[in-house]
Structures are given as structure tokens and as C-alpha cells.
């Protein structure tokens, strides 16, 4: 039971970390795409 609890906790922290990094990646990608489009419109 204790081992199962640790496994669940590890899975939760891993999914949270992945979700956080995925959100940061989306934000960075959004900003980089916006900057790229701005450069295209205003050379």
C-alpha cells in the first residue's frame, strides 16, 4: 500500500511538471510566432 501511494504521488508530480512545461512551451511558441509575424509585416 505504501509503495502504491508513492507511485501515485510520483505520477502526480510528473504529470504536473509535464503540464507546467507544456504550458510554458505554448506561451513561448505563441510569443515567438507573434514576433515572427510582426517582423514579416514590418520588415
mmCIF file of C-alpha atoms in Angstrom:
data_model
loop_
_atom_site.group_PDB
_atom_site.id
_atom_site.type_symbol
_atom_site.label_atom_id
_atom_site.label_comp_id
_atom_site.label_asym_id
_atom_site.label_seq_id
_atom_site.Cartn_x
_atom_site.Cartn_y
_atom_site.Cartn_z
ATOM 1 C CA UNK A 1 0.000 0.000 0.000
ATOM 2 C CA UNK A 2 2.832 2.360 0.857
ATOM 3 C CA UNK A 3 4.583 1.565 -2.415
ATOM 4 C CA UNK A 4 1.393 2.230 -4.356
ATOM 5 C CA UNK A 5 0.971 5.593 -2.621
ATOM 6 C CA UNK A 6 4.499 6.629 -3.569
ATOM 7 C CA UNK A 7 3.874 5.585 -7.165
ATOM 8 C CA UNK A 8 0.710 7.679 -7.330
ATOM 9 C CA UNK A 9 2.487 10.662 -5.818
ATOM 10 C CA UNK A 10 5.350 10.299 -8.311
ATOM 11 C CA UNK A 11 2.882 10.102 -11.200
ATOM 12 C CA UNK A 12 1.038 13.204 -9.982
ATOM 13 C CA UNK A 13 4.201 15.278 -9.648
ATOM 14 C CA UNK A 14 5.402 14.081 -13.052
ATOM 15 C CA UNK A 15 2.135 14.997 -14.772
ATOM 16 C CA UNK A 16 2.147 18.398 -13.062
ATOM 17 C CA UNK A 17 5.709 19.044 -14.233
ATOM 18 C CA UNK A 18 4.846 17.987 -17.782
ATOM 19 C CA UNK A 19 1.733 20.150 -17.769
ATOM 20 C CA UNK A 20 3.717 23.141 -16.496
ATOM 21 C CA UNK A 21 6.461 22.727 -19.092
ATOM 22 C CA UNK A 22 3.833 22.217 -21.805
ATOM 23 C CA UNK A 23 2.125 25.475 -20.789
ATOM 24 C CA UNK A 24 5.454 27.325 -20.822
ATOM 25 C CA UNK A 25 6.221 25.842 -24.253
ATOM 26 C CA UNK A 26 2.859 27.026 -25.600
ATOM 27 C CA UNK A 27 3.468 30.533 -24.224
ATOM 28 C CA UNK A 28 6.982 30.683 -25.670
ATOM 29 C CA UNK A 29 5.744 29.346 -29.001
ATOM 30 C CA UNK A 30 2.914 31.892 -29.030
ATOM 31 C CA UNK A 31 5.324 34.763 -28.380
ATOM 32 C CA UNK A 32 7.882 33.563 -30.923
ATOM 33 C CA UNK A 33 5.189 33.153 -33.596
ATOM 34 C CA UNK A 34 3.781 36.621 -32.802
ATOM 35 C CA UNK A 35 7.248 38.181 -33.041
ATOM 36 C CA UNK A 36 7.902 36.353 -36.311
ATOM 37 C CA UNK A 37 4.598 37.602 -37.775
ATOM 38 C CA UNK A 38 5.385 41.150 -36.620
ATOM 39 C CA UNK A 39 8.745 41.015 -38.378
ATOM 40 C CA UNK A 40 7.053 39.758 -41.530
ATOM 41 C CA UNK A 41 4.525 42.604 -41.521
ATOM 42 C CA UNK A 42 7.129 45.242 -40.634
ATOM 43 C CA UNK A 43 10.426 44.380 -42.339
#
